[in-house]
mmCIF file with all atom_site columns, C-alpha atoms in Angstrom:
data_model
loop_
_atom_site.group_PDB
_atom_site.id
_atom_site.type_symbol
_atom_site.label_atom_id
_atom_site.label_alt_id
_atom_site.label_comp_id
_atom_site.label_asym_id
_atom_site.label_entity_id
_atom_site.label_seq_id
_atom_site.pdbx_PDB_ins_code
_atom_site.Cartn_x
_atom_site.Cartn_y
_atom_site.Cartn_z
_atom_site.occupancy
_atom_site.B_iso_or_equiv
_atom_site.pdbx_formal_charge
_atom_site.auth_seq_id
_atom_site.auth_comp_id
_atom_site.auth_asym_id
_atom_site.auth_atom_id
_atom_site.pdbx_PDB_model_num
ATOM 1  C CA . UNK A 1 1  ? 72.935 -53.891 -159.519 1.00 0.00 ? 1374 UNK A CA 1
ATOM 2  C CA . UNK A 1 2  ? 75.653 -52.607 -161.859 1.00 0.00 ? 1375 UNK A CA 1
ATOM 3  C CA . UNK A 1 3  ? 75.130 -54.015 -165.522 1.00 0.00 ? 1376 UNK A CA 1
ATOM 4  C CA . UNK A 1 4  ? 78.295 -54.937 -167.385 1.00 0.00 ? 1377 UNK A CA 1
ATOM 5  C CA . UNK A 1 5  ? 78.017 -54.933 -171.327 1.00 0.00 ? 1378 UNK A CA 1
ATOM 6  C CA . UNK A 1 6  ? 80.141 -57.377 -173.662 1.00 0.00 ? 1379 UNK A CA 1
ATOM 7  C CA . UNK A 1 7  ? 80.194 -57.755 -176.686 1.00 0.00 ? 1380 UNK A CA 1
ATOM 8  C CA . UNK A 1 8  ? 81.318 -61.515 -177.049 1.00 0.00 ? 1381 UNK A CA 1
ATOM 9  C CA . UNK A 1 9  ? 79.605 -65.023 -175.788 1.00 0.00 ? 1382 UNK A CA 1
ATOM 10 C CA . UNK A 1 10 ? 81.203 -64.763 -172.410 1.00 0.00 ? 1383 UNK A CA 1
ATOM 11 C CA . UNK A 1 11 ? 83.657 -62.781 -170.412 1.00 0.00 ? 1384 UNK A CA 1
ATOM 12 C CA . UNK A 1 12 ? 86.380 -64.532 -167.825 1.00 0.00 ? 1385 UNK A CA 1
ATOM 13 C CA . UNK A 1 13 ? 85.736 -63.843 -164.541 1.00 0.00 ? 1386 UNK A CA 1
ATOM 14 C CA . UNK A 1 14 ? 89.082 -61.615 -163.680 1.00 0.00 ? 1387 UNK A CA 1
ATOM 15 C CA . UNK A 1 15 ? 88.359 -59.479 -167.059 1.00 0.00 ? 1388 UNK A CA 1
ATOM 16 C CA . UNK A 1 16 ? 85.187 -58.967 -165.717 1.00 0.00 ? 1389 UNK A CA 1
ATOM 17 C CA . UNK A 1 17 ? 85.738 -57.692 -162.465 1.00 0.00 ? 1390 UNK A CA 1
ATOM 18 C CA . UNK A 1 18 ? 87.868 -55.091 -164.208 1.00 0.00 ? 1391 UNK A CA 1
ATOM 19 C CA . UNK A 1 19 ? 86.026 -53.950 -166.496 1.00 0.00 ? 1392 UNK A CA 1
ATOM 20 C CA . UNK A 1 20 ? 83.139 -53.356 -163.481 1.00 0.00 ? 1393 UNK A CA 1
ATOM 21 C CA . UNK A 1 21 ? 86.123 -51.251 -162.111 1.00 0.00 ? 1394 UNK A CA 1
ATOM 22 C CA . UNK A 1 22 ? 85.817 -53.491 -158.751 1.00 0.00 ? 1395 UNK A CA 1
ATOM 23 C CA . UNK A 1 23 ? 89.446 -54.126 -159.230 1.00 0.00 ? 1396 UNK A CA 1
ATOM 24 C CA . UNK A 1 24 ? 92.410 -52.017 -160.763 1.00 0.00 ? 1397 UNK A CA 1
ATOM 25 C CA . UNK A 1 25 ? 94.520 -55.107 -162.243 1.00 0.00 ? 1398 UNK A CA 1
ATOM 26 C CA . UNK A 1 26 ? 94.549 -58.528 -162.994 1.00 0.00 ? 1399 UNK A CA 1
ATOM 27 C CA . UNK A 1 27 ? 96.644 -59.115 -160.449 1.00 0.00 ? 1400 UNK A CA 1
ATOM 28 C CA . UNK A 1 28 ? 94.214 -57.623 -157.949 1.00 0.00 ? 1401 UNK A CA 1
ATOM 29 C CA . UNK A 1 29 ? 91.702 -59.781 -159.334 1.00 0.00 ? 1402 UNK A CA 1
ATOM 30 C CA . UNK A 1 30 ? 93.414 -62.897 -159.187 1.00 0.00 ? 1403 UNK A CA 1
ATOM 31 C CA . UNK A 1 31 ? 93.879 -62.158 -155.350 1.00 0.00 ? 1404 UNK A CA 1
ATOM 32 C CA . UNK A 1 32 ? 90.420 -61.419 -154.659 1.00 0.00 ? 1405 UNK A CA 1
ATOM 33 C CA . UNK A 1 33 ? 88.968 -64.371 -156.563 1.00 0.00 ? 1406 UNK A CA 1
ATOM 34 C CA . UNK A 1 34 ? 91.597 -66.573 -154.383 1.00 0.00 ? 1407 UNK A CA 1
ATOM 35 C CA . UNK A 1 35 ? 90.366 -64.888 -151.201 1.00 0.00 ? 1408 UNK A CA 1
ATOM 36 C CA . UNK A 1 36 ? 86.925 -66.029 -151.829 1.00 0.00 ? 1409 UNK A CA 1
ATOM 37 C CA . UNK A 1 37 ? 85.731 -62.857 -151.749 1.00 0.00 ? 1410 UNK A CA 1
ATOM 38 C CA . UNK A 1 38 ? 83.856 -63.333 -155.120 1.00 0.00 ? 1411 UNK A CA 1
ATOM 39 C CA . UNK A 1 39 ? 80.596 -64.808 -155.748 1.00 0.00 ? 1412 UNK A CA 1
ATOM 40 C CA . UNK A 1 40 ? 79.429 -65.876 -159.010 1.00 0.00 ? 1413 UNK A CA 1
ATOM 41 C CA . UNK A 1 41 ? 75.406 -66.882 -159.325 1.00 0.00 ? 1414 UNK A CA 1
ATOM 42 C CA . UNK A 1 42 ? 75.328 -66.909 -155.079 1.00 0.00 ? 1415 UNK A CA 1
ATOM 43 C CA . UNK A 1 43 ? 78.337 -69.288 -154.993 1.00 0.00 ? 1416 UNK A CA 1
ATOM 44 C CA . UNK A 1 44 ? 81.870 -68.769 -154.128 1.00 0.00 ? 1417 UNK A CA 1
ATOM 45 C CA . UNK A 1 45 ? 84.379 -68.832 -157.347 1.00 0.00 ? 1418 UNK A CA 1
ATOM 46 C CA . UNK A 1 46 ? 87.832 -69.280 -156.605 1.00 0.00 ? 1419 UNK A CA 1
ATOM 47 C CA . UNK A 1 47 ? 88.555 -69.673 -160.583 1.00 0.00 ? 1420 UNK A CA 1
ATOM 48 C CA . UNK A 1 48 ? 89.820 -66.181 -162.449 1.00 0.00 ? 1421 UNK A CA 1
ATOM 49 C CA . UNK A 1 49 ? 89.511 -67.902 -165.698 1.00 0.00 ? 1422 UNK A CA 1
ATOM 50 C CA . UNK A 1 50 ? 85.598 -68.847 -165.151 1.00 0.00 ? 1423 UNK A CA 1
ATOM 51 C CA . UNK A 1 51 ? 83.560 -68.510 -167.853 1.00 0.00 ? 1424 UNK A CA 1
ATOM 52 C CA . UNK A 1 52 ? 80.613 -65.747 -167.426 1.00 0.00 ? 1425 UNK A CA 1
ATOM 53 C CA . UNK A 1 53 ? 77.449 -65.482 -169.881 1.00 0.00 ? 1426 UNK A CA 1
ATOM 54 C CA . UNK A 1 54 ? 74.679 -63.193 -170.059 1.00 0.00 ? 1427 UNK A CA 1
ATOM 55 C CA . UNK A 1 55 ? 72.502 -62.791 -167.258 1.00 0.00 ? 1428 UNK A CA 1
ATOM 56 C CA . UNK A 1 56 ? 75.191 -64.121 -164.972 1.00 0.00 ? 1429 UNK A CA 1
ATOM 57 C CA . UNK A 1 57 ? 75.390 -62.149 -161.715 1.00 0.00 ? 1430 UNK A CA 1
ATOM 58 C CA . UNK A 1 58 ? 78.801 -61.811 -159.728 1.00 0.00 ? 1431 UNK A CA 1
ATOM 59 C CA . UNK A 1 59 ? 79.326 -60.035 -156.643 1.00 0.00 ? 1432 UNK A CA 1
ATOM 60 C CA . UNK A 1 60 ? 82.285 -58.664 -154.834 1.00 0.00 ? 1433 UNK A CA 1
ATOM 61 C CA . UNK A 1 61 ? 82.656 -56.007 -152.183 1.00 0.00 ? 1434 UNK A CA 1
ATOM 62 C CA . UNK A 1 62 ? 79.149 -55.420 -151.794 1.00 0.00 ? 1435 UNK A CA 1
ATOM 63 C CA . UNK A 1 63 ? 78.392 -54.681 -155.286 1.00 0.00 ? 1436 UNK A CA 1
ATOM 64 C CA . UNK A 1 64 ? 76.457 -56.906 -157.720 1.00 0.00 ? 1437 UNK A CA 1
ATOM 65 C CA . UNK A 1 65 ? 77.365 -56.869 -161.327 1.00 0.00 ? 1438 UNK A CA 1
ATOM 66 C CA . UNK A 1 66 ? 74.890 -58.359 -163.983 1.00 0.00 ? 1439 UNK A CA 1
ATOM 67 C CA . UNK A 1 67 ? 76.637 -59.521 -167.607 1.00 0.00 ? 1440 UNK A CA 1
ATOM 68 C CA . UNK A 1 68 ? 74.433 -58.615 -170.131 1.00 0.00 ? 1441 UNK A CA 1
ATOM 69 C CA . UNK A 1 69 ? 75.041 -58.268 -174.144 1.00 0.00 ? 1442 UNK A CA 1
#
């Protein structure tokens, strides 16, 4: 499990997966996410703009990314 470090309260879903690297563009991210192909806490998020806090665990491709401050 990859950790991802922000600085703020949260981070939105499609920044997210780019700053993991899972995803070269916003655009690419928007796709996934509307695929279905993320999950967010073990449950499919179709929203980009979701809200992610710190201890939050999303997955895509395999990988599993942990948000931590």
């Amino acid at each position: 499990m990859k950790e991802i470090k922000i600085k703020d309260e949260f981070i939105k879903l499609g920044q997210a997966l780019k700053l993991a690297g899972a995803v070269d563009s916003g655009l690419d991210a928007k796709f996934v996410i509307q695929d279905g192909a993320v999950t967010v806490n073990d449950e499919v998020e179709l929203r980009r703009g979701r809200k992610l806090y710190k201890d939050d665990i999303f997955s895509y491709d395999g990988n599993q990314y942990i948000i931590k401050s």
